[in-house]
Amino acid sequence: MPGRALPELLEDSPQMTPLRCRQLAMAKRKRFFATQNATRCYAGNVSPIFYGKSQAGCVAGCAGNPAFRCGGVGENMLYELPDPVREYLGCFTYTSS
């Protein structure tokens, strides 16, 4: 979808968690991945950091485990592979507007 920070929807699932999204991104050899709106996993290979950071917007509990946050409406919990220690990059809006 044009205008998306991460262009590829890997999965929209009621079992979504950051770990599940990470595994999907690794299988597709994607450098960046993000959970969004509790159930979605997006990925891509170009850094989407130029989009606005908005920590307050990532409030949705993950559908697969509500103890974890999985973004929000129009908000991505963004991660970078392969660094397992420092892979969380923050919460970012998914469009430039």
Coordinates of N, CA and C in Angstrom, one line a residue:
M1 N 0.8 -1.2 0.0 CA 0.0 0.0 0.0 C 0.9 1.2 0.0
P2 N 0.7 2.2 -0.9 CA 1.5 3.4 -1.0 C 1.3 4.2 0.3
G3 N 2.4 4.9 0.7 CA 2.4 5.7 1.9 C 2.6 5.0 3.2
R4 N 2.7 3.7 3.2 CA 2.9 3.0 4.4 C 4.4 3.0 4.8
A5 N 4.6 3.1 6.1 CA 6.0 3.1 6.6 C 6.7 1.7 6.3
L6 N 5.9 0.6 6.5 CA 6.4 -0.7 6.1 C 5.3 -1.3 5.1
P7 N 5.7 -1.6 3.9 CA 4.8 -1.9 2.9 C 4.1 -3.2 2.9
E8 N 4.7 -4.2 3.5 CA 4.2 -5.6 3.3 C 3.4 -6.1 4.6
L9 N 2.1 -6.3 4.4 CA 1.4 -7.0 5.5 C 1.7 -8.4 5.5
L10 N 2.4 -8.9 6.6 CA 2.7 -10.3 6.7 C 1.6 -11.2 7.2
E11 N 0.8 -10.6 8.1 CA -0.3 -11.4 8.7 C -1.2 -10.4 9.5
D12 N -2.5 -10.8 9.5 CA -3.5 -10.1 10.3 C -4.1 -11.3 11.1
S13 N -3.8 -11.4 12.4 CA -4.1 -12.6 13.1 C -4.5 -12.3 14.5
P14 N -5.5 -13.1 15.1 CA -5.8 -13.0 16.5 C -4.8 -13.6 17.4
Q15 N -3.7 -14.2 16.9 CA -2.6 -14.7 17.7 C -1.4 -13.8 17.7
M16 N -1.6 -12.5 17.2 CA -0.4 -11.7 17.0 C 0.3 -11.3 18.3
T17 N 1.6 -11.3 18.3 CA 2.5 -10.8 19.3 C 3.7 -10.3 18.7
P18 N 4.5 -9.5 19.4 CA 5.8 -9.1 18.7 C 6.7 -10.3 18.3
L19 N 6.7 -11.3 19.1 CA 7.5 -12.5 18.8 C 7.0 -13.2 17.5
R20 N 5.7 -13.3 17.4 CA 5.1 -13.9 16.1 C 5.5 -13.0 14.9
C21 N 5.4 -11.7 15.0 CA 5.7 -10.8 13.9 C 7.2 -10.9 13.6
R22 N 8.0 -11.0 14.6 CA 9.5 -11.1 14.4 C 9.8 -12.4 13.6
Q23 N 9.1 -13.5 14.0 CA 9.4 -14.8 13.3 C 8.9 -14.7 11.8
L24 N 7.8 -14.0 11.6 CA 7.3 -13.9 10.2 C 8.3 -13.0 9.4
A25 N 8.8 -11.9 10.0 CA 9.7 -11.1 9.3 C 11.1 -11.8 9.0
M26 N 11.5 -12.6 10.0 CA 12.7 -13.3 9.7 C 12.6 -14.3 8.6
A27 N 11.4 -15.0 8.6 CA 11.2 -16.0 7.5 C 11.2 -15.3 6.1
K28 N 10.8 -14.0 6.0 CA 10.7 -13.3 4.8 C 12.0 -12.5 4.5
R29 N 12.9 -12.6 5.4 CA 14.2 -11.9 5.3 C 14.0 -10.4 5.3
K30 N 13.2 -9.9 6.2 CA 12.9 -8.4 6.3 C 13.7 -7.8 7.4
R31 N 14.2 -6.6 7.2 CA 15.1 -6.0 8.2 C 14.2 -5.3 9.3
F32 N 13.1 -4.7 8.9 CA 12.2 -4.0 9.9 C 10.9 -4.7 9.9
F33 N 10.3 -4.7 11.1 CA 8.9 -5.2 11.3 C 8.2 -4.4 12.4
A34 N 6.9 -4.4 12.3 CA 6.1 -3.7 13.2 C 4.7 -4.4 13.5
T35 N 4.3 -4.3 14.7 CA 2.9 -4.7 15.0 C 2.0 -3.5 15.0
Q36 N 0.8 -3.6 14.6 CA -0.1 -2.5 14.5 C -1.5 -2.9 14.8
N37 N -2.2 -2.1 15.6 CA -3.6 -2.3 15.9 C -4.0 -3.7 16.4
A38 N -3.1 -4.3 17.3 CA -3.4 -5.5 18.0 C -3.2 -6.8 17.2
T39 N -3.5 -6.8 15.9 CA -3.5 -8.0 15.1 C -2.6 -8.0 13.9
R40 N -2.1 -6.9 13.5 CA -1.4 -6.8 12.2 C 0.2 -6.8 12.4
C41 N 0.8 -7.5 11.4 CA 2.3 -7.5 11.3 C 2.7 -7.0 10.0
Y42 N 3.5 -5.9 9.9 CA 4.0 -5.4 8.7 C 5.5 -5.5 8.7
A43 N 6.1 -5.5 7.5 CA 7.6 -5.6 7.4 C 8.1 -4.9 6.1
G44 N 9.3 -4.6 6.1 CA 10.0 -4.0 4.9 C 11.5 -4.0 5.2
N45 N 12.2 -3.5 4.2 CA 13.7 -3.5 4.3 C 14.3 -2.1 4.3
V46 N 13.4 -1.0 4.2 CA 13.9 0.4 4.2 C 13.4 1.0 5.6
S47 N 14.3 1.7 6.2 CA 14.0 2.3 7.5 C 12.9 3.3 7.4
P48 N 11.8 3.0 8.2 CA 10.7 4.0 8.2 C 10.8 5.0 9.3
I49 N 12.0 5.3 9.8 CA 12.1 6.2 11.0 C 11.8 7.6 10.7
F50 N 11.8 8.0 9.4 CA 11.4 9.4 9.1 C 10.0 9.7 9.4
Y51 N 9.1 8.7 9.7 CA 7.8 9.0 10.1 C 7.7 9.4 11.5
G52 N 6.7 10.2 11.9 CA 6.6 10.8 13.2 C 6.6 9.8 14.4
K53 N 7.4 10.0 15.4 CA 7.4 9.2 16.6 C 6.2 9.6 17.5
S54 N 5.5 8.6 18.0 CA 4.3 9.0 18.8 C 4.1 7.9 19.9
Q55 N 4.9 7.9 20.9 CA 4.8 6.9 22.0 C 3.4 6.7 22.6
A56 N 2.7 7.8 22.7 CA 1.3 7.8 23.3 C 0.3 7.0 22.4
G57 N 0.6 6.8 21.1 CA -0.4 6.1 20.3 C -0.3 4.6 20.3
C58 N 0.7 4.0 20.8 CA 0.9 2.6 20.8 C 0.3 2.0 22.1
V59 N -1.0 1.9 22.1 CA -1.6 1.4 23.4 C -2.4 0.1 23.2
A60 N -2.5 -0.4 22.0 CA -3.3 -1.6 21.8 C -2.6 -2.8 22.4
G61 N -3.2 -3.6 23.2 CA -2.6 -4.9 23.7 C -2.7 -5.8 22.5
C62 N -1.7 -6.7 22.4 CA -1.6 -7.7 21.4 C -2.8 -8.7 21.5
A63 N -3.4 -9.0 20.3 CA -4.5 -10.0 20.3 C -4.0 -11.3 20.9
G64 N -2.8 -11.7 20.6 CA -2.3 -13.0 21.0 C -1.8 -13.1 22.4
N65 N -1.5 -11.9 23.0 CA -1.1 -11.8 24.4 C -1.2 -10.3 24.8
P66 N -2.3 -9.9 25.5 CA -2.6 -8.5 25.9 C -1.5 -8.0 26.8
A67 N -0.7 -8.8 27.4 CA 0.4 -8.3 28.2 C 1.4 -7.5 27.4
F68 N 1.5 -7.7 26.1 CA 2.4 -7.0 25.2 C 1.6 -5.9 24.5
R69 N 2.3 -4.8 24.1 CA 1.6 -3.8 23.2 C 1.9 -4.1 21.8
C70 N 0.9 -3.9 20.9 CA 1.0 -4.1 19.5 C 0.5 -2.9 18.7
G71 N 1.1 -1.8 19.0 CA 0.8 -0.6 18.2 C -0.6 0.0 18.6
G72 N -1.2 0.5 17.6 CA -2.5 1.2 17.8 C -3.1 1.5 16.4
V73 N -4.2 2.2 16.4 CA -4.8 2.6 15.1 C -3.8 3.6 14.4
G74 N -3.2 3.2 13.3 CA -2.3 4.1 12.6 C -1.0 4.2 13.3
E75 N -0.7 3.4 14.3 CA 0.6 3.4 15.0 C 1.3 2.1 15.0
N76 N 2.6 2.1 14.7 CA 3.4 0.9 14.6 C 4.4 0.8 15.8
M77 N 4.4 -0.4 16.4 CA 5.5 -0.7 17.3 C 6.6 -1.2 16.4
L78 N 7.7 -0.5 16.3 CA 8.7 -0.7 15.3 C 9.9 -1.4 15.8
Y79 N 10.4 -2.4 15.1 CA 11.6 -3.2 15.5 C 12.5 -3.3 14.3
E80 N 13.8 -3.6 14.6 CA 14.8 -3.8 13.6 C 15.5 -5.1 13.9
L81 N 15.7 -5.9 12.9 CA 16.5 -7.2 13.0 C 17.9 -6.9 12.4
P82 N 18.9 -7.7 12.8 CA 18.8 -8.9 13.6 C 19.2 -8.7 15.1
D83 N 19.4 -7.5 15.6 CA 19.9 -7.3 16.9 C 18.8 -7.6 18.0
P84 N 18.9 -8.7 18.7 CA 17.8 -9.1 19.6 C 17.8 -8.3 20.9
V85 N 18.9 -7.6 21.2 CA 19.0 -6.8 22.4 C 18.4 -5.4 22.2
R86 N 18.7 -4.8 21.1 CA 18.3 -3.4 20.9 C 17.4 -3.3 19.7
E87 N 16.5 -4.3 19.4 CA 15.8 -4.2 18.2 C 14.5 -3.3 18.3
Y88 N 14.0 -3.0 19.5 CA 12.8 -2.1 19.5 C 13.3 -0.7 19.3
L89 N 12.6 0.0 18.3 CA 13.0 1.3 17.9 C 12.0 2.4 18.3
G90 N 10.8 2.0 18.7 CA 9.8 3.0 19.2 C 8.5 2.9 18.5
C91 N 7.6 3.8 18.8 CA 6.2 3.8 18.2 C 6.2 4.9 17.2
F92 N 5.8 4.6 16.0 CA 5.8 5.5 14.9 C 4.4 5.5 14.2
T93 N 4.0 6.7 13.7 CA 2.8 6.7 12.8 C 3.1 6.1 11.5
Y94 N 2.1 5.5 10.8 CA 2.3 4.7 9.6 C 2.3 5.5 8.3
T95 N 2.0 6.8 8.4 CA 2.0 7.7 7.2 C 2.7 8.9 7.5
S96 N 3.1 9.7 6.5 CA 3.9 10.9 6.7 C 3.0 12.1 7.0
S97 N 1.7 11.9 6.9 CA 0.8 13.1 7.1 C 0.3 13.1 8.6

